[in-house]
Each structure stands twice: as C-alpha cells, then as structure tokens.
PDB file of C-alpha atoms in Angstrom:
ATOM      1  CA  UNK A   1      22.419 -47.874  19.425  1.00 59.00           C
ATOM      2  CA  UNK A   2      21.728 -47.399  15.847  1.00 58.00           C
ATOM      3  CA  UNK A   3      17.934 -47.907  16.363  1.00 64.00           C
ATOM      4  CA  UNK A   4      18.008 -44.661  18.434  1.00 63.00           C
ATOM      5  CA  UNK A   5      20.281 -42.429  16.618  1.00 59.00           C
ATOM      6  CA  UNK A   6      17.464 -43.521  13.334  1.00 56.00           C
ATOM      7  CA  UNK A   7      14.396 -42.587  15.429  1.00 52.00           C
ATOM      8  CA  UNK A   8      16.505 -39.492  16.735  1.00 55.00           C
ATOM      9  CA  UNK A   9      17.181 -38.497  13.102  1.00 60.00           C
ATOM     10  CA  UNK A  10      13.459 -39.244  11.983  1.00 63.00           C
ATOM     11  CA  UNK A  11      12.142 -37.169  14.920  1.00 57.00           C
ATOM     12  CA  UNK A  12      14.631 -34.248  13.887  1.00 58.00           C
ATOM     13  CA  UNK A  13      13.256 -34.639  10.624  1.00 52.00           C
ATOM     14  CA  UNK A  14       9.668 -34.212  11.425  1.00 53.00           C
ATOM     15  CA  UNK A  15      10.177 -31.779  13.856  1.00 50.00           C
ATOM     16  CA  UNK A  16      12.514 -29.516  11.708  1.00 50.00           C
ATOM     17  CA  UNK A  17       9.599 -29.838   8.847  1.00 50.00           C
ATOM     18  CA  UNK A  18       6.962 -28.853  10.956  1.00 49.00           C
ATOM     19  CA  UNK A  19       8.429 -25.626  11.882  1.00 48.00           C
ATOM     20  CA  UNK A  20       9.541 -24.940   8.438  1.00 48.00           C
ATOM     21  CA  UNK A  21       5.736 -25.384   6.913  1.00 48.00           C
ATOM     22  CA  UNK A  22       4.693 -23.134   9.439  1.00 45.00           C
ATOM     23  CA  UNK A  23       2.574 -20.131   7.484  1.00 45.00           C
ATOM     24  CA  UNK A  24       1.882 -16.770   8.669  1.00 47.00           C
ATOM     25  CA  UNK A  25      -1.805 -16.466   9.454  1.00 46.00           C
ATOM     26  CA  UNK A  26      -3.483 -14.565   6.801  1.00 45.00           C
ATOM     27  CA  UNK A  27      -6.109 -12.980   9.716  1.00 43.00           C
ATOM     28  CA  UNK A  28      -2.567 -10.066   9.913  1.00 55.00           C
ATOM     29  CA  UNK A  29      -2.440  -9.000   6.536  1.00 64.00           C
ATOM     30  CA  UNK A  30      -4.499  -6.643   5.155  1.00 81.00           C
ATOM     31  CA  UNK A  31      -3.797  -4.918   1.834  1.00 90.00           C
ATOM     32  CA  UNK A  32      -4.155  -0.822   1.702  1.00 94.00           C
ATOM     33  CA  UNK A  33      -6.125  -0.188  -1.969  1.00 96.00           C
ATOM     34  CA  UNK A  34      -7.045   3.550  -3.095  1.00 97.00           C
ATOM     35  CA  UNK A  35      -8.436   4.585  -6.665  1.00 96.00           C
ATOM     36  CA  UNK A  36      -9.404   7.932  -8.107  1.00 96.00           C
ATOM     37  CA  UNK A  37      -9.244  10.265 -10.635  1.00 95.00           C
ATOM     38  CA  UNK A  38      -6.885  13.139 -11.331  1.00 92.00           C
ATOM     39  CA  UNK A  39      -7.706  16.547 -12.393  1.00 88.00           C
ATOM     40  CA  UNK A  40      -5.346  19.107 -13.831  1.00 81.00           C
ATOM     41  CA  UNK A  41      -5.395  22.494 -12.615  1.00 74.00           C
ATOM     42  CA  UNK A  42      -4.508  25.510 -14.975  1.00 72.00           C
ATOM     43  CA  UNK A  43      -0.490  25.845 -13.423  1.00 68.00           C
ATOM     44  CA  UNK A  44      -0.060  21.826 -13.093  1.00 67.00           C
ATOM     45  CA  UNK A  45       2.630  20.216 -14.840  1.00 61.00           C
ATOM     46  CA  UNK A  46       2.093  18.465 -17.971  1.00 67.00           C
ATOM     47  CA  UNK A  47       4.564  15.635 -16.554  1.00 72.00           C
ATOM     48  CA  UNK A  48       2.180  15.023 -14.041  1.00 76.00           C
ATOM     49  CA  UNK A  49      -0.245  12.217 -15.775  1.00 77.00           C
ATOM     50  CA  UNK A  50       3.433  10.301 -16.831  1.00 83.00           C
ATOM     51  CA  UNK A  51       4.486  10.398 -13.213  1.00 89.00           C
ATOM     52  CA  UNK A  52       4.158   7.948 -10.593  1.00 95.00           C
ATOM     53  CA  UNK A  53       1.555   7.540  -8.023  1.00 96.00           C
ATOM     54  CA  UNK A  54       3.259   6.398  -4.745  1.00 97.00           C
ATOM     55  CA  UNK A  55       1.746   4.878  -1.166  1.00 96.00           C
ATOM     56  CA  UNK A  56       3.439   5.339   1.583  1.00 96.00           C
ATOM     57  CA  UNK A  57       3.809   3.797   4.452  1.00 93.00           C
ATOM     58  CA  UNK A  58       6.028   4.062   7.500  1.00 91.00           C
ATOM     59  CA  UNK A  59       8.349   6.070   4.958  1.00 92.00           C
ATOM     60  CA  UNK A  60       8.504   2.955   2.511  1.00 94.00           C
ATOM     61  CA  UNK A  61       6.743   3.012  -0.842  1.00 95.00           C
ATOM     62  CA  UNK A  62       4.354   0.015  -0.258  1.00 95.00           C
ATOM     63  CA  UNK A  63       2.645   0.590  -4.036  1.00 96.00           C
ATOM     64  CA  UNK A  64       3.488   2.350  -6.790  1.00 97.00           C
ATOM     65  CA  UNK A  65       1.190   2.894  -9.775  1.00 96.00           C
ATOM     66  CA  UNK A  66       0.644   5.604 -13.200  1.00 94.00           C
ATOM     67  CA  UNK A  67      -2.552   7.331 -13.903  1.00 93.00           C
ATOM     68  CA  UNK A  68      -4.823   6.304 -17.476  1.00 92.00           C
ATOM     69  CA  UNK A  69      -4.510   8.740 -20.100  1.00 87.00           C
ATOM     70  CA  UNK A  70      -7.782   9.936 -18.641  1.00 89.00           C
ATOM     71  CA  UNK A  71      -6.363  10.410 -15.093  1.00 91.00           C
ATOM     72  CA  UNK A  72      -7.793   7.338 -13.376  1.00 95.00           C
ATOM     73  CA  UNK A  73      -5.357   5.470 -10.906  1.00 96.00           C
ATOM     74  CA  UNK A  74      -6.110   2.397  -8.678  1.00 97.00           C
ATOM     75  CA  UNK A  75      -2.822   1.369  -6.641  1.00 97.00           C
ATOM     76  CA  UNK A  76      -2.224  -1.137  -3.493  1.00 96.00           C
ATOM     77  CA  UNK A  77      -0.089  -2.603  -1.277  1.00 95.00           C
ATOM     78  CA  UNK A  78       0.684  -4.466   2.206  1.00 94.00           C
ATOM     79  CA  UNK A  79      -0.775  -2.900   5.122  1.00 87.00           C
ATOM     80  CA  UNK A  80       0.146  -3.159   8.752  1.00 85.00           C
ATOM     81  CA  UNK A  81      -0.632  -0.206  11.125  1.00 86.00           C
ATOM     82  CA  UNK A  82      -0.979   3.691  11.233  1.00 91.00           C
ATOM     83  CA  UNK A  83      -1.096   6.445   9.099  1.00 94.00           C
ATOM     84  CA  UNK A  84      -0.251   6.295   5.188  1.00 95.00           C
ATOM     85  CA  UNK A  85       0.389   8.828   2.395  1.00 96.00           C
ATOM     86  CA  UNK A  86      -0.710   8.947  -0.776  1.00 97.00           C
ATOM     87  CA  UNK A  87       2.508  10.899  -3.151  1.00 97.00           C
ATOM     88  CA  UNK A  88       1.845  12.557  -5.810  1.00 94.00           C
ATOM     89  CA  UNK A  89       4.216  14.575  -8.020  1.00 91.00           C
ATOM     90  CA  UNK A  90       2.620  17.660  -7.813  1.00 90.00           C
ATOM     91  CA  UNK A  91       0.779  19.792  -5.325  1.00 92.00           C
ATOM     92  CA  UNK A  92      -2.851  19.164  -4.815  1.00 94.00           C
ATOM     93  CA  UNK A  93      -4.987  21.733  -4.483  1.00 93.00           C
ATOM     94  CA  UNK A  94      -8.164  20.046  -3.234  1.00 95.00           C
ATOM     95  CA  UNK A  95     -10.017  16.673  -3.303  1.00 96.00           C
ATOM     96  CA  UNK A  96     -13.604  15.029  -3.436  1.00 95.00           C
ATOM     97  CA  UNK A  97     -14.725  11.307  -1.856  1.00 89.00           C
ATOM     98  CA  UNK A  98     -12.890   9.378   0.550  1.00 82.00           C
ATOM     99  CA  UNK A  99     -12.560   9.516   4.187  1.00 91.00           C
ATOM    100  CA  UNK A 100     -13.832  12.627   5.750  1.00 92.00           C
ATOM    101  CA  UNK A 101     -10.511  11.853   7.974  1.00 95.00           C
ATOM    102  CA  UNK A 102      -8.345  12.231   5.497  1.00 96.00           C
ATOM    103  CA  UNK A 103      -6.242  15.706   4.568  1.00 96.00           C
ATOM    104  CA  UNK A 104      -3.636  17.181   2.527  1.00 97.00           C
ATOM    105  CA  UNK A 105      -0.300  17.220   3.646  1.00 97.00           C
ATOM    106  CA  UNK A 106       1.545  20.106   4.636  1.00 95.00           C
ATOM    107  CA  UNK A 107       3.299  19.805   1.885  1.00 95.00           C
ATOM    108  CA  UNK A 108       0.372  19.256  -0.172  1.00 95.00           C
ATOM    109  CA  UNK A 109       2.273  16.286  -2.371  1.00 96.00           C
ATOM    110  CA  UNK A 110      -0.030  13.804  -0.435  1.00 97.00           C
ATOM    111  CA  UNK A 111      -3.170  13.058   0.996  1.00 97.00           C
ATOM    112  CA  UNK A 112      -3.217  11.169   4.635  1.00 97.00           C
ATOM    113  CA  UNK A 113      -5.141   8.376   4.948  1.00 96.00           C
ATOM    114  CA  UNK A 114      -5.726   7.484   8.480  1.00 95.00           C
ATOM    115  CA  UNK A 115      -4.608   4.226  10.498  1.00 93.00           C
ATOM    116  CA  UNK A 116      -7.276   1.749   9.895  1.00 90.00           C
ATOM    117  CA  UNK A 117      -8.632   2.826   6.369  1.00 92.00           C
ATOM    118  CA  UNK A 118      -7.909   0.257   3.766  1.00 91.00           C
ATOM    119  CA  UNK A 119     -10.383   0.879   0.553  1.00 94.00           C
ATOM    120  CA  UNK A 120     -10.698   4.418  -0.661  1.00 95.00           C
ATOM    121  CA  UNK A 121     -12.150   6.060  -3.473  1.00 96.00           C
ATOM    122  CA  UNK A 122     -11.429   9.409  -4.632  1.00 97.00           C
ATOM    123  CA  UNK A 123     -13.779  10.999  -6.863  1.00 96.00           C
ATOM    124  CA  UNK A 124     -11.782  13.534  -7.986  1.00 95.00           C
ATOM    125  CA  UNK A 125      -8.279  14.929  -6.717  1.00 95.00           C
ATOM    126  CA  UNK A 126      -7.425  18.874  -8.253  1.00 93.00           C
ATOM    127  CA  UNK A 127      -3.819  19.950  -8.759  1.00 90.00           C
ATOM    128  CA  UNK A 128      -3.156  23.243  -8.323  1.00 85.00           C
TER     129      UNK A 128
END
C-alpha cells in the first residue's frame, strides 16, 4: 500500500511540474515598435515635447514613451491583433513616412496604424 500511494505522489509530482514549466510559444508574440520625429507647428503647445507619447491598443496603453529635446521618439509594446493608435497630446496636422495605410484620427490626437503593421518609421509628424 505505501509503495503505491509513493509512486502515486511521485507521478503527481512530475505531472503537476510538467504543466507548470509549460511556456507560451514565443511564435504569438510580436512586439508593435514606431519611431519618429516631432515637429512643432506655429499654434502647438509648448507642453507638447514634455508630454507623453502613448500606443494604443484595444483601448489599453501598451507603450508609453517622451520625445528628445530634439523631438525624436521611439516607443513599443506587446502586440496581438487589429488596429492601434498612436496618442499624442496635441492635434496633428499632417505626417511624412510610414504606412501609406495609416491616417489621422478623427480626432487628430493619433495616427492609426493598421492590423498587421509592427515597425514604423515616421519621418516627420507636424502639429498644428
């Protein structure tokens, strides 16, 4: 009897361990990563270049950065699936590189990036 309770417990044991070590396959995550460079336009705040620089996914801030002194910005964070927003502070007037896909918000605090897109490079973003 107390051989097989002992080989009971030691199979619990492994068993229990295996499904504890069990890691989440890296193949699903992906990591969303935008840079650029900010531009001030003659009305934009002065606050602007001391505020933060949000993405947004899903309505969750999934990175949060704040721009150089000379208005370059690189943020990232975890990316699963769909649409994402870059936030500004401010409303942006227009912007240059990227994804041909993405727009400005109707809000025009943030620039849509669209479902799939995980590297982008803005060469210049304008505030108004």
């Amino acid at each position: 009897m107390f051989k097989i309770i002992r080989n009971l417990s030691i199979f619990s044991c492994v068993v229990l361990f295996t499904v504890s070590c069990k890691s989440s396959d890296d193949s699903d995550l992906f990591r969303a990563y935008v840079e650029g460079k900010m531009t001030l336009g003659p009305k934009s705040a002065s606050n602007l270049m001391i505020s933060p620089i949000h993405l947004v996914s899903n309505n969750r801030i999934i990175g949060e950065t704040f721009p150089k002194d000379n208005g370059q910005f690189v943020v990232a964070g975890p990316y699963t699936t769909g649409d994402y927003k870059l936030l500004f502070k401010s409303k942006i007037e227009s912007f240059s590189g990227g994804n041909p896909q993405c727009k400005i918000d109707g809000d025009s605090l943030s620039i849509i990036i669209p479902s799939g897109v995980t590297y982008l490079i803005f060469n210049e973003i304008k505030f108004k």
